[in-house]
């Protein structure tokens, strides 16, 4: 179905019924009659494909139509792959969320924002807990402040029914960053690499140390003693 839709998007050969067209290619562009363009396409064994019908005159290419459709399909896939999919992640609080639960959810929200996603945090007031709506607002404002480095507030906390919402967007939209687990793994690898480097350096220093009774220093002492003895024997 998609291929049929793409195929019907362009007019080719005799479907092009204007008086003249502009032919574009690697060597530039030129305007000629549609009849001449069709004759040139036949001589080359390709098709006359209209790629910009609203131009004056319409813009066409001399290319095999199947190859043209393949190029268009490939280009669409590449453009789709480059598009960043932004998701909205929800974080739910109670009006009296304890510190441990708060820190746990704060960590997840931090990761969501770093990965380029939006965060919708809300406090749910069950029953009479709606009396603590000011406490819920303080909680959301603290949440926004703790995420200041990675997220920006899109609107102040607002009460909708039994829920008070706060929306956060990543400061660097679409910048897909590494997860906390990936960063921790890389940090551990870097630390291990540094320790190995230091250990290798220490071993090199030990090898470079000159023993007191051997090596160059020992040979120098032996030579000095021999020269001293030779001098004393000559004096005698």
XYZ file of C-alpha atoms in Angstrom:
236
model
C 0.000 0.000 0.000
C 2.794 2.409 0.907
C 4.663 1.634 -2.298
C 1.491 2.298 -4.349
C 1.028 5.623 -2.588
C 4.603 6.629 -3.343
C 4.305 5.441 -6.928
C 1.148 7.495 -7.523
C 2.784 10.589 -6.093
C 4.782 11.318 -9.252
C 3.812 11.658 -12.903
C 6.051 10.033 -15.490
C 6.521 10.005 -19.264
C 3.229 10.593 -21.150
C 1.457 11.512 -17.893
C 3.369 14.798 -18.021
C 1.226 17.022 -20.276
C 2.785 20.458 -19.943
C 4.425 22.232 -22.866
C 7.944 22.368 -21.443
C 9.896 21.119 -18.471
C 13.144 21.815 -16.667
C 15.509 18.844 -16.677
C 17.886 18.669 -13.702
C 20.887 16.406 -13.340
C 24.465 16.210 -12.143
C 25.586 18.600 -14.866
C 23.033 21.301 -14.068
C 19.596 22.092 -15.488
C 18.050 23.103 -18.802
C 14.585 23.948 -20.095
C 13.253 22.056 -23.096
C 9.971 20.994 -24.602
C 8.302 17.992 -23.026
C 8.402 16.198 -26.379
C 12.203 16.608 -26.604
C 12.569 15.493 -22.998
C 10.550 12.334 -23.707
C 12.646 11.591 -26.783
C 15.835 12.049 -24.766
C 14.518 9.707 -22.059
C 13.724 7.031 -24.649
C 17.176 7.365 -26.229
C 18.775 6.906 -22.798
C 16.510 3.998 -21.871
C 15.142 5.780 -18.775
C 11.961 7.581 -17.705
C 10.980 11.225 -17.543
C 9.965 11.724 -13.879
C 8.255 14.904 -12.669
C 9.667 15.727 -9.226
C 8.396 19.283 -8.727
C 5.059 19.856 -10.485
C 4.413 23.303 -8.952
C 7.573 24.863 -10.355
C 7.434 26.969 -13.502
C 8.217 25.070 -15.622
C 7.805 21.750 -13.762
C 11.090 20.115 -12.760
C 11.841 16.616 -14.061
C 14.614 14.057 -13.943
C 15.788 11.547 -16.489
C 16.050 8.384 -14.431
C 14.790 4.826 -14.224
C 11.513 5.117 -12.337
C 12.113 2.008 -10.211
C 15.515 3.373 -9.171
C 13.934 6.749 -8.405
C 11.298 5.163 -6.152
C 13.999 3.169 -4.361
C 15.988 6.363 -3.705
C 12.889 8.134 -2.373
C 12.010 5.232 -0.090
C 15.577 5.084 1.216
C 15.599 8.824 1.866
C 12.349 8.612 3.802
C 13.757 5.840 6.000
C 16.871 7.894 6.730
C 14.812 10.935 7.666
C 12.590 8.822 9.913
C 15.631 7.319 11.630
C 17.000 10.791 12.374
C 13.802 11.925 14.025
C 14.063 11.876 17.804
C 11.132 10.208 19.486
C 10.268 12.133 22.637
C 8.244 10.249 25.219
C 6.447 11.605 28.264
C 7.382 9.689 31.408
C 5.144 9.866 34.451
C 6.305 10.162 38.037
C 3.664 9.792 40.721
C 3.887 11.079 44.284
C 1.653 11.067 47.314
C 1.290 14.261 49.361
C 3.351 12.671 52.148
C 5.992 10.817 50.138
C 8.893 9.718 52.328
C 12.479 10.709 51.565
C 13.609 7.302 50.312
C 10.760 7.083 47.797
C 11.387 10.688 46.740
C 15.074 10.059 46.031
C 14.242 6.871 44.118
C 11.806 8.707 41.833
C 14.135 11.677 41.488
C 16.845 9.378 40.138
C 14.510 7.933 37.515
C 13.301 11.377 36.457
C 16.929 12.483 36.105
C 17.594 9.580 33.741
C 14.436 10.261 31.736
C 15.411 13.884 31.149
C 18.997 13.026 30.254
C 17.703 10.599 27.630
C 15.727 13.415 26.004
C 12.275 12.526 27.347
C 9.764 14.782 29.048
C 8.584 14.180 32.591
C 5.077 14.660 33.933
C 5.211 14.552 37.705
C 2.052 14.685 39.737
C 0.820 14.376 43.286
C -2.322 12.288 43.701
C -4.623 13.354 46.527
C -6.731 10.470 47.768
C -9.829 11.325 49.809
C -9.201 13.900 52.531
C -5.543 14.198 51.566
C -6.638 17.062 49.270
C -6.223 19.163 52.409
C -2.467 18.789 51.904
C -2.433 20.378 48.432
C 0.023 23.066 49.581
C 2.340 20.298 50.779
C 2.029 18.671 47.351
C 2.917 21.932 45.627
C 6.025 22.308 47.798
C 7.004 18.747 46.908
C 6.730 19.406 43.154
C 8.658 22.665 43.405
C 11.429 20.862 45.269
C 11.359 18.184 42.581
C 11.792 20.803 39.848
C 14.618 22.481 41.751
C 16.491 19.183 42.231
C 16.271 18.555 38.461
C 17.350 22.069 37.514
C 20.569 20.901 35.826
C 18.851 18.586 33.338
C 15.260 19.827 33.103
C 13.307 23.042 32.648
C 9.813 23.691 33.996
C 7.141 24.097 31.320
C 4.543 25.330 33.776
C 4.047 25.862 37.482
C 2.230 23.146 39.484
C -1.480 23.141 38.660
C -4.326 21.235 40.299
C -6.575 19.240 37.983
C -9.193 17.324 39.907
C -7.399 15.168 42.456
C -4.012 15.527 40.772
C -1.474 18.346 40.837
C 0.754 18.288 37.751
C 4.220 19.598 36.969
C 5.708 19.277 33.481
C 9.457 19.173 32.834
C 11.272 19.160 29.497
C 14.914 18.212 28.889
C 17.225 21.203 28.660
C 18.945 19.664 25.649
C 15.962 18.417 23.689
C 16.634 15.317 21.658
C 20.121 14.835 22.961
C 20.037 11.188 23.764
C 22.460 10.680 26.599
C 23.784 7.594 28.256
C 21.866 5.988 31.068
C 23.170 6.016 34.628
C 24.108 2.345 34.364
C 26.183 3.048 31.246
C 27.934 5.978 32.937
C 28.670 3.896 36.046
C 30.071 1.109 33.876
C 32.308 3.511 31.959
C 33.487 5.113 35.209
C 34.405 1.691 36.607
C 36.258 0.805 33.409
C 38.149 4.112 33.499
C 39.093 3.554 37.142
C 40.320 0.019 36.415
C 42.337 1.328 33.481
C 43.914 4.016 35.634
C 44.812 1.494 38.340
C 46.420 -0.771 35.732
C 48.365 2.211 34.410
C 49.609 3.125 37.883
C 50.583 -0.484 38.581
C 52.490 -0.664 35.317
C 54.278 2.576 36.161
C 55.253 1.268 39.597
C 56.672 -1.900 38.057
C 58.676 0.157 35.594
C 60.115 2.250 38.430
C 61.136 -0.887 40.305
C 62.947 -2.218 37.247
C 64.707 1.105 36.797
C 66.112 1.101 40.345
C 69.854 0.314 40.402
C 70.954 -2.261 43.015
C 73.633 -1.202 45.475
C 76.048 -4.016 44.572
C 75.188 -4.622 40.935
C 74.327 -2.929 37.698
C 76.023 0.267 36.494
C 76.724 1.554 40.001
C 78.317 -1.708 41.053
C 80.482 -1.780 37.918
C 81.517 1.810 38.540
C 82.607 0.991 42.081
C 84.611 -2.040 40.915
C 86.371 0.053 38.278
C 87.134 2.775 40.824
C 88.640 0.218 43.261
C 90.757 -1.325 40.507
C 92.039 2.101 39.434
C 92.903 2.959 43.047
C 94.840 -0.259 43.520
C 96.712 0.283 40.250
C 97.673 3.808 41.335
C 98.933 2.613 44.726
C 101.039 -0.096 43.118
C 102.667 2.426 40.753
C 103.514 4.720 43.690
C 105.281 1.875 45.399
